[in-house]
Short mmCIF file of C-alpha atoms and ligand atoms in Angstrom, two decimals:
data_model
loop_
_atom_site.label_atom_id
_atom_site.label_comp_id
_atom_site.label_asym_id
_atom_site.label_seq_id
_atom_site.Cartn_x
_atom_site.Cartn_y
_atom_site.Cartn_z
CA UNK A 20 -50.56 -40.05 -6.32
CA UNK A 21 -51.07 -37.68 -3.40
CA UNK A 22 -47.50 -38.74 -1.65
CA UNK A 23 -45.77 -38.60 -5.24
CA UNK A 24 -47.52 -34.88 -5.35
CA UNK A 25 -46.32 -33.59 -1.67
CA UNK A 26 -42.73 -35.04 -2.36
CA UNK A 27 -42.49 -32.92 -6.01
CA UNK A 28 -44.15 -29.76 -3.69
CA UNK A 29 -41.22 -30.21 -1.05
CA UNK A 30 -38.62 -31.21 -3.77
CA UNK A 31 -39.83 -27.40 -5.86
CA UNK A 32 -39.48 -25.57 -2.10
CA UNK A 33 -36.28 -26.99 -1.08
CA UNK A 34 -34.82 -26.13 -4.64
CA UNK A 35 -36.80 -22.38 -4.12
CA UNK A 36 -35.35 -21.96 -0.77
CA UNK A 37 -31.35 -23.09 -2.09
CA UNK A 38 -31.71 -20.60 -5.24
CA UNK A 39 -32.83 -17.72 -3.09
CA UNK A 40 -29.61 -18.68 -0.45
CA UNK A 41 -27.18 -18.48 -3.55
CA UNK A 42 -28.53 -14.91 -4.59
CA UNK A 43 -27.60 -13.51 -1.12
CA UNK A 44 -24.49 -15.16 -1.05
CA UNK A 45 -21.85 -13.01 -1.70
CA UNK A 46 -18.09 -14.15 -1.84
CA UNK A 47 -15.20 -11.41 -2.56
CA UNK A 48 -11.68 -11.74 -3.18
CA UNK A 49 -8.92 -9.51 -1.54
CA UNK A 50 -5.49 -10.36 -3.46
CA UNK A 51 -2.49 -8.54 -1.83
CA UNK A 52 0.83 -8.79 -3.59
CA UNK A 53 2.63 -8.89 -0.51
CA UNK A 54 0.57 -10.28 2.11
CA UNK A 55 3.94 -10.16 4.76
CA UNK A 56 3.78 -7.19 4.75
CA UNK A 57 1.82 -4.78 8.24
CA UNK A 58 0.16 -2.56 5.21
CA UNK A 59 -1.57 -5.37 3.65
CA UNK A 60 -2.41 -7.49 6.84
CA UNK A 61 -4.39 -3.75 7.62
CA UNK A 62 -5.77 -3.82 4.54
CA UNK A 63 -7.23 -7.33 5.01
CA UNK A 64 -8.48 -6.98 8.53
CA UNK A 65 -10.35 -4.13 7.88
CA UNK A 66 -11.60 -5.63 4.98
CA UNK A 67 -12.91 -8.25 7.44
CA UNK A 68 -14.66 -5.57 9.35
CA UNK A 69 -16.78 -4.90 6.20
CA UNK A 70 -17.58 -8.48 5.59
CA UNK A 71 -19.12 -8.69 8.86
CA UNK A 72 -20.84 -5.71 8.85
CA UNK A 73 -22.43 -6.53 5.57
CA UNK A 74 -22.71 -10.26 5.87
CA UNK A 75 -20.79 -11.31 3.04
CA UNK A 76 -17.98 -13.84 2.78
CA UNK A 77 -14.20 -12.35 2.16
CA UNK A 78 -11.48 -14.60 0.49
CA UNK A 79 -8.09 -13.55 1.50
CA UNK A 80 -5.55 -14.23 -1.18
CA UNK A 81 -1.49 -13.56 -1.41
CA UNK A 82 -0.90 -13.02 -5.12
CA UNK A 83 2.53 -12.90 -5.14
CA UNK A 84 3.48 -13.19 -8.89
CA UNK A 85 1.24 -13.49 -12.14
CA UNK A 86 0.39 -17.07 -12.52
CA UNK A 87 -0.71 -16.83 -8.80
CA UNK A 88 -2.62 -14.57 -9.39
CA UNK A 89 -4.54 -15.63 -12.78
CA UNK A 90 -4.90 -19.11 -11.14
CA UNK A 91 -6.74 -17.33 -7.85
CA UNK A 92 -8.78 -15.52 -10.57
CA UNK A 93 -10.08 -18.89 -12.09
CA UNK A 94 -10.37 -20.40 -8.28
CA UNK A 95 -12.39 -17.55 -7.34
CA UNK A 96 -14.81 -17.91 -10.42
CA UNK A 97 -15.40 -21.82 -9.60
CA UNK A 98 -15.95 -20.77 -5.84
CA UNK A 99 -18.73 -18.92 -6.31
CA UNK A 100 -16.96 -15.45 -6.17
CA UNK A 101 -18.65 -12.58 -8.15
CA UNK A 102 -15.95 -9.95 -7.37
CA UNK A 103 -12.55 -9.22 -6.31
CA UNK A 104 -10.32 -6.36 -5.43
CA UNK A 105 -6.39 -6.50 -6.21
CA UNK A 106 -2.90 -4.89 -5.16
CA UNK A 107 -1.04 -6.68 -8.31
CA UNK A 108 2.21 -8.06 -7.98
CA UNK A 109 3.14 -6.01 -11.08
CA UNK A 110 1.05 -3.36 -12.64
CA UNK A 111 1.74 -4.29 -16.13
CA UNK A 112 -0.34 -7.40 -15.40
CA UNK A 113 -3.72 -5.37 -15.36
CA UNK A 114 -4.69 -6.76 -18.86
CA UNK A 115 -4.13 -9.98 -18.22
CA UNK A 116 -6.11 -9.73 -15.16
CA UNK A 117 -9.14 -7.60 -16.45
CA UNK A 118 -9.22 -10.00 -19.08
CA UNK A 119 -9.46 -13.00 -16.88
CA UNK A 120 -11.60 -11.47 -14.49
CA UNK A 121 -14.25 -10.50 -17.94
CA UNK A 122 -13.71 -13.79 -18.82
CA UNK A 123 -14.90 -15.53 -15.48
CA UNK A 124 -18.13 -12.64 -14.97
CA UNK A 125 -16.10 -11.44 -12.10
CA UNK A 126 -16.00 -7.79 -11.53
CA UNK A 127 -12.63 -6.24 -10.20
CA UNK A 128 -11.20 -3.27 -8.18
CA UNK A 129 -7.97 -2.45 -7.90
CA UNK A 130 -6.26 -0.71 -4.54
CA UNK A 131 -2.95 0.89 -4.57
CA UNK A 132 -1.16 -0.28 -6.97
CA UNK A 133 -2.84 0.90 -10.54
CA UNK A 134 -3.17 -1.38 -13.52
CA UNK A 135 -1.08 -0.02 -16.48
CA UNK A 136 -2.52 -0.75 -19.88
CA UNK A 137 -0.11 -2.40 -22.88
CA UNK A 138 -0.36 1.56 -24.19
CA UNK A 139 1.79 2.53 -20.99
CA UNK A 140 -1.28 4.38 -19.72
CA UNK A 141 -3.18 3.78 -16.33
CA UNK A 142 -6.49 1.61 -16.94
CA UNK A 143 -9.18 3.81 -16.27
CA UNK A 144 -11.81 1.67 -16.96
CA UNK A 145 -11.21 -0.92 -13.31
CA UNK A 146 -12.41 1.46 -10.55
CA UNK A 147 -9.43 2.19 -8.34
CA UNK A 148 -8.25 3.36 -4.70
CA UNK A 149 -5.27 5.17 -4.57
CA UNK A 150 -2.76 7.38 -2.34
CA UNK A 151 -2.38 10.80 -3.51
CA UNK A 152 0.92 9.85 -4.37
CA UNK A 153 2.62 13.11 -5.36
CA UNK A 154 1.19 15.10 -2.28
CA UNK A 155 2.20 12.53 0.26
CA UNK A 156 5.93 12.66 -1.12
CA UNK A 157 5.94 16.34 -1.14
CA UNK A 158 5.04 16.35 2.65
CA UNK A 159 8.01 13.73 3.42
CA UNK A 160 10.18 16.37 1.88
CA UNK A 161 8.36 19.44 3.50
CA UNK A 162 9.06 17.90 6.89
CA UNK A 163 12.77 16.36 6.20
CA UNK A 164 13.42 20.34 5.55
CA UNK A 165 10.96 21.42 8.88
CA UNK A 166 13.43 18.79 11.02
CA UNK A 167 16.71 20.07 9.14
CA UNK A 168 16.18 23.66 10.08
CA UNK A 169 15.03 22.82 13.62
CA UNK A 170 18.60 20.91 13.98
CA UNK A 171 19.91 24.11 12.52
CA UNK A 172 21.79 21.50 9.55
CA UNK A 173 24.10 22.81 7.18
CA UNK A 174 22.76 21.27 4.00
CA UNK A 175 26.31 21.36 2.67
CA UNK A 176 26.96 18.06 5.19
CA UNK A 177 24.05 16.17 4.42
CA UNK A 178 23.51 13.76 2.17
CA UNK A 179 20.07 12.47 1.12
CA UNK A 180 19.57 8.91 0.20
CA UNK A 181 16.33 8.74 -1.80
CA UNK A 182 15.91 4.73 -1.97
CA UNK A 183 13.28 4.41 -5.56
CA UNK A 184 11.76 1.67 -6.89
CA UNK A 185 10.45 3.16 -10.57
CA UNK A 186 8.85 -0.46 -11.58
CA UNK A 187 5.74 1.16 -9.84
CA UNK A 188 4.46 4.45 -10.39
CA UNK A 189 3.25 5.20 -7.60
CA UNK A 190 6.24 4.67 -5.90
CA UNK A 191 8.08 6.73 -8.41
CA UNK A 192 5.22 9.52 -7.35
CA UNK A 193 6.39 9.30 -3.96
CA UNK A 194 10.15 9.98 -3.96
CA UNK A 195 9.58 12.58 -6.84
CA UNK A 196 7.48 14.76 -4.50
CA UNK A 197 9.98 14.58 -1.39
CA UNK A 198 13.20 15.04 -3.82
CA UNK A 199 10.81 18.41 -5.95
CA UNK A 200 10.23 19.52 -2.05
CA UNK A 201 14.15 19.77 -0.86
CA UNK A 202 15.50 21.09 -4.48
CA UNK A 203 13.21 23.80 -4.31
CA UNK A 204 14.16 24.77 -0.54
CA UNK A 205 17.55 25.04 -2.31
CA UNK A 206 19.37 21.36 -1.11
CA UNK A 207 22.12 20.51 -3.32
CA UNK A 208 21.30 18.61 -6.07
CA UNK A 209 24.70 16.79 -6.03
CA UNK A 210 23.85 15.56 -2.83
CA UNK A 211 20.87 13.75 -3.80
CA UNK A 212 21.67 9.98 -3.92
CA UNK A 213 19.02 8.04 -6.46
CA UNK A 214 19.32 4.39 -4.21
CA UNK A 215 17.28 1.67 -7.17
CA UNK A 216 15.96 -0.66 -4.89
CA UNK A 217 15.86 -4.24 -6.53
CA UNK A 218 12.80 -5.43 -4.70
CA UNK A 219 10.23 -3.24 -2.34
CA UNK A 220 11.22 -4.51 0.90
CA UNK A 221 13.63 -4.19 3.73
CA UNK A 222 16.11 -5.96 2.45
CA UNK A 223 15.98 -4.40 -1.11
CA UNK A 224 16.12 -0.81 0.74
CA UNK A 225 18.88 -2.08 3.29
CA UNK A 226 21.16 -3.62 -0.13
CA UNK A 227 20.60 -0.71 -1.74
CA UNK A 228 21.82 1.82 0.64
CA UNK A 229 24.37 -0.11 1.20
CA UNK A 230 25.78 0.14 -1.83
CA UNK A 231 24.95 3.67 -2.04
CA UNK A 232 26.59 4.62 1.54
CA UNK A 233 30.16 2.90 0.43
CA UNK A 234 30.16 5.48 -2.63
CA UNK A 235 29.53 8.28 -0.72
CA UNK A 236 31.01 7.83 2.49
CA UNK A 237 31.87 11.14 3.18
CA UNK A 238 29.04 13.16 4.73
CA UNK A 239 28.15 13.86 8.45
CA UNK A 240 24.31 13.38 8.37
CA UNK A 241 21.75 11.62 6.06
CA UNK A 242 18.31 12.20 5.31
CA UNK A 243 16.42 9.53 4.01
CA UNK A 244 13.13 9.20 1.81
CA UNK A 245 11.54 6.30 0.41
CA UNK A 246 8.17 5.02 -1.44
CA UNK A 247 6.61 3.04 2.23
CA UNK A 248 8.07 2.58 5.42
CA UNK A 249 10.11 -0.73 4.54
CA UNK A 250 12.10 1.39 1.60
CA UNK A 251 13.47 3.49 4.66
CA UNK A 252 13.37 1.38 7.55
CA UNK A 253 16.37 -1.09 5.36
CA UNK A 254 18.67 2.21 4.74
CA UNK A 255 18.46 3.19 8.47
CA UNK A 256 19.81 -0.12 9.14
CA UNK A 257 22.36 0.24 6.83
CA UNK A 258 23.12 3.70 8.46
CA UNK A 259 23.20 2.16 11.81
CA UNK A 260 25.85 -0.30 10.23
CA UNK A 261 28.18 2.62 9.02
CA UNK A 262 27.93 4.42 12.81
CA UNK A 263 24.98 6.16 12.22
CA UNK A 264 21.86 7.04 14.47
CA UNK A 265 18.91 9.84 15.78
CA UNK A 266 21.35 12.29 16.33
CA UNK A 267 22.66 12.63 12.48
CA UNK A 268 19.99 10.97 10.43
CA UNK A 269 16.17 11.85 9.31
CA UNK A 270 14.51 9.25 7.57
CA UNK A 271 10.67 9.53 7.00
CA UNK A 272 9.04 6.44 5.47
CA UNK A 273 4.65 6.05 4.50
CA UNK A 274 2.38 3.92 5.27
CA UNK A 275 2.40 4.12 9.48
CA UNK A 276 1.64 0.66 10.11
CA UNK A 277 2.60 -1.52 13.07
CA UNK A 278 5.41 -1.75 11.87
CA UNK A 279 6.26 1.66 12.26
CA UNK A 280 4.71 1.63 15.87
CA UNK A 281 7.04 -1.32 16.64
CA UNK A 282 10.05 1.37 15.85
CA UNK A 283 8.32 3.96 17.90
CA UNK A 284 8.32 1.89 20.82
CA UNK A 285 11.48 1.05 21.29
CA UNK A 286 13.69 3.21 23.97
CA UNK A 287 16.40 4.61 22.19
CA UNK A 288 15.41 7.00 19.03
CA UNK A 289 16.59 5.69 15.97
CA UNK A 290 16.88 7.85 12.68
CA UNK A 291 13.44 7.03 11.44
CA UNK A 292 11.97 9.97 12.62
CA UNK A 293 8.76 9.68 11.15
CA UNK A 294 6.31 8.25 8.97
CA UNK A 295 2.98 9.12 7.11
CA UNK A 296 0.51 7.38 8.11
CA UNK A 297 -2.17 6.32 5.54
CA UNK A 298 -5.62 4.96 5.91
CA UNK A 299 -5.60 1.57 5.76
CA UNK A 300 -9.31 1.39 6.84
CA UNK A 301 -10.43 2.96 3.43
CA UNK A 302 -8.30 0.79 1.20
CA UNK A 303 -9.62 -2.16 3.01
CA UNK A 304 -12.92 -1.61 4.40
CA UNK A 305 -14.25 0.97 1.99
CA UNK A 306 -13.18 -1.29 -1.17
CA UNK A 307 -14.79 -4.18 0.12
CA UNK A 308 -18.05 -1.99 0.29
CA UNK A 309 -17.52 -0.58 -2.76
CA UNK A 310 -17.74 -3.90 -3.93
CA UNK A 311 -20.30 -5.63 -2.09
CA UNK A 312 -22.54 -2.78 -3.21
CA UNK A 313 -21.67 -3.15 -6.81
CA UNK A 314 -22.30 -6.69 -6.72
CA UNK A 315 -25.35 -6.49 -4.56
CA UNK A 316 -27.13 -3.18 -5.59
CA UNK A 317 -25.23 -2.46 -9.27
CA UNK A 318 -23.86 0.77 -7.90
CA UNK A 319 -20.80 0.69 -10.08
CA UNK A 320 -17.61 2.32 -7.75
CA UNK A 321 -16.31 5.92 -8.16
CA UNK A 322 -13.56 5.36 -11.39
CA UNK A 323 -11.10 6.52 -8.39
CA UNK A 324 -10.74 7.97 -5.13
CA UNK A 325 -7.25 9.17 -3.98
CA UNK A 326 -6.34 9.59 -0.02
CA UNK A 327 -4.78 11.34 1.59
CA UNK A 328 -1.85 10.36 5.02
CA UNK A 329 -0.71 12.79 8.51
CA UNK A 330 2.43 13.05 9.14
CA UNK A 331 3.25 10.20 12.15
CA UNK A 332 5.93 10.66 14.57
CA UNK A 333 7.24 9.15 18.45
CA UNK A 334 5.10 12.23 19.61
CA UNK A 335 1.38 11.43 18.45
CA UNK A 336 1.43 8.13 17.19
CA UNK A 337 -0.88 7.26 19.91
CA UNK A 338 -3.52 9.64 18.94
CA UNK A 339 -3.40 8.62 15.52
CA UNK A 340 -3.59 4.70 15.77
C1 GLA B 3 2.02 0.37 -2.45
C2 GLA B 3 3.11 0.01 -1.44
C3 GLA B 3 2.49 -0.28 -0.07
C4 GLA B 3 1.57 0.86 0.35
C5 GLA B 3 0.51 1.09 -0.69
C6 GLA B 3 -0.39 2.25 -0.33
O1 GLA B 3 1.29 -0.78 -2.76
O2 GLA B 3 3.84 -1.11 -1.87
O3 GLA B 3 3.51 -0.44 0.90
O4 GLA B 3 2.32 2.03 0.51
O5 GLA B 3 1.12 1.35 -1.96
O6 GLA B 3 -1.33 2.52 -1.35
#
């Protein structure tokens, strides 16, 4: 009788001692819809600084496309995940996901790229982290005019090739602030050069200039803006392919990842003058806080924080890394 009592007493502590484990445990997803890419392997590293800090457990996840994605959602859930944050692969996916994510008890953030509801309208219900898009494209354009007056350009010989991606609307933000910037410091309008990228990469920007470039083939210099760093980094490529280098082009890309740095580093200038850099530490470390503490302490997160990017060149990228 006495054994059979000490073994139901050990059995009611082990089972104590497991339940109070699972409450601390806390397991987060971070689903990046292009985890190739420098920005998002930031995003996820820093990310990792915030899991250590805290002591929680951080899933990293590459949702490339929507059924990836809604199949990590269900993965997570049967894990043991209570949250996750998301760049989708496609904005128009945020009901799907919210609705998956509701339908698991998961609670989701989403960083960079915002959800769009079926109304057309961002979903301001899933806590977000953001660039200030708009502001960040208007200081691409302020400096592409700063470094076209220092080379003393005639605008009249320069053509700009603004590579867009409008699927994403922060993107769209982007290039809309640098293109606002040089029409209102008086740059010919028929000299802007709308370059539709067909996928937000190097390649896509590199096609797409391209194709742009053999239209327009006669102009001197190029500037170039884009929505991140790979948008221009492809068209100064292509530039390089028609003849063209540091001397006649400006291109100014965002993000000012490694990637950048890697372009930086190399001896000769090229025409990617400069990029700004953004802070990857926020999107991925302060995120991940945001939701360990919602998870952990109910805070719920701001409904959304913008940030903000400096302007990154050969000259202080050091200082700035
Ligand atoms: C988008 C872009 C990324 C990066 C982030 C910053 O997701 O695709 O390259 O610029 O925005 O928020």
């Amino acid at each position: 009788m006495q054994k059979k009592l000490i073994l139901l007493l050990t059995l009611i502590m082990v089972l104590g001692a497991i339940s109070v484990t699972a409450a601390q445990d806390v397991k987060i997803g971070f689903l990046v819809k292009q985890p190739e890419e420098a920005w998002f392997q930031d995003e996820w590293r820093f990310a990792e600084e915030a899991a250590d800090d805290y002591g929680f457990e951080l899933v990293k996840i590459g949702g490339t496309d929507g059924e990836k994605v809604l199949s990590a959602i269900d993965n997570l859930a049967s894990q043991g995940a209570q949250g996750f944050i998301i760049c989708t692969p496609d904005v128009k996916l945020g009901p799907a996901i919210k609705a998956k994510a509701d339908m698991n008890g998961l609670k989701v953030m989403s960083v960079d790229d915002r959800f769009v509801g079926s109304d057309g309208e961002p979903m301001e219900e899933v806590p977000h982290m953001g660039i200030s898009a708009y502001d960040i494209g208007q200081l691409v354009g302020e400096t592409l005019v700063e470094q076209m007056n220092k080379r003393d350009w005639d605008y009249e010989e320069v053509g700009y090739l603004v590579m867009t991606f409008d699927q994403l609307p922060t993107i769209t933000e982007r290039t809309q602030g640098a293109t606002d910037v040089l029409m209102e410091n008086g740059f010919p309008e028929d000299q802007v050069f709308e370059s539709p990228m067909q996928t937000l990469d190097t390649e896509g920007s590199f096609n797409a200039a391209n194709f742009a470039l053999t239209k327009h083939a006669d102009f001197d210099k190029w500037i170039v803006a884009g929505g991140n760093d790979s948008s221009v980094i492809g068209a100064i490529r292509a530039l390089e392919g028609q003849g063209f280098g540091a001397e006649n082009v400006i291109g100014i890309g965002i993000n000012g990842s490694n990637f950048v740095v890697n372009e930086f580093e190399k001896e000769e200038e090229t025409g990617f003058y400069a990029s700004v850099k953004l802070s990857a530490r926020r999107h991925g470390y302060e995120t991940a806080e945001l939701m360990y503490k919602w998870i952990k302490n109910g805070e719920e997160p701001p409904k959304v924080t913008w940030t903000t990017g400096q302007i990154m060149t050969r000259d202080n990228y050091k200082e700035l890394e």
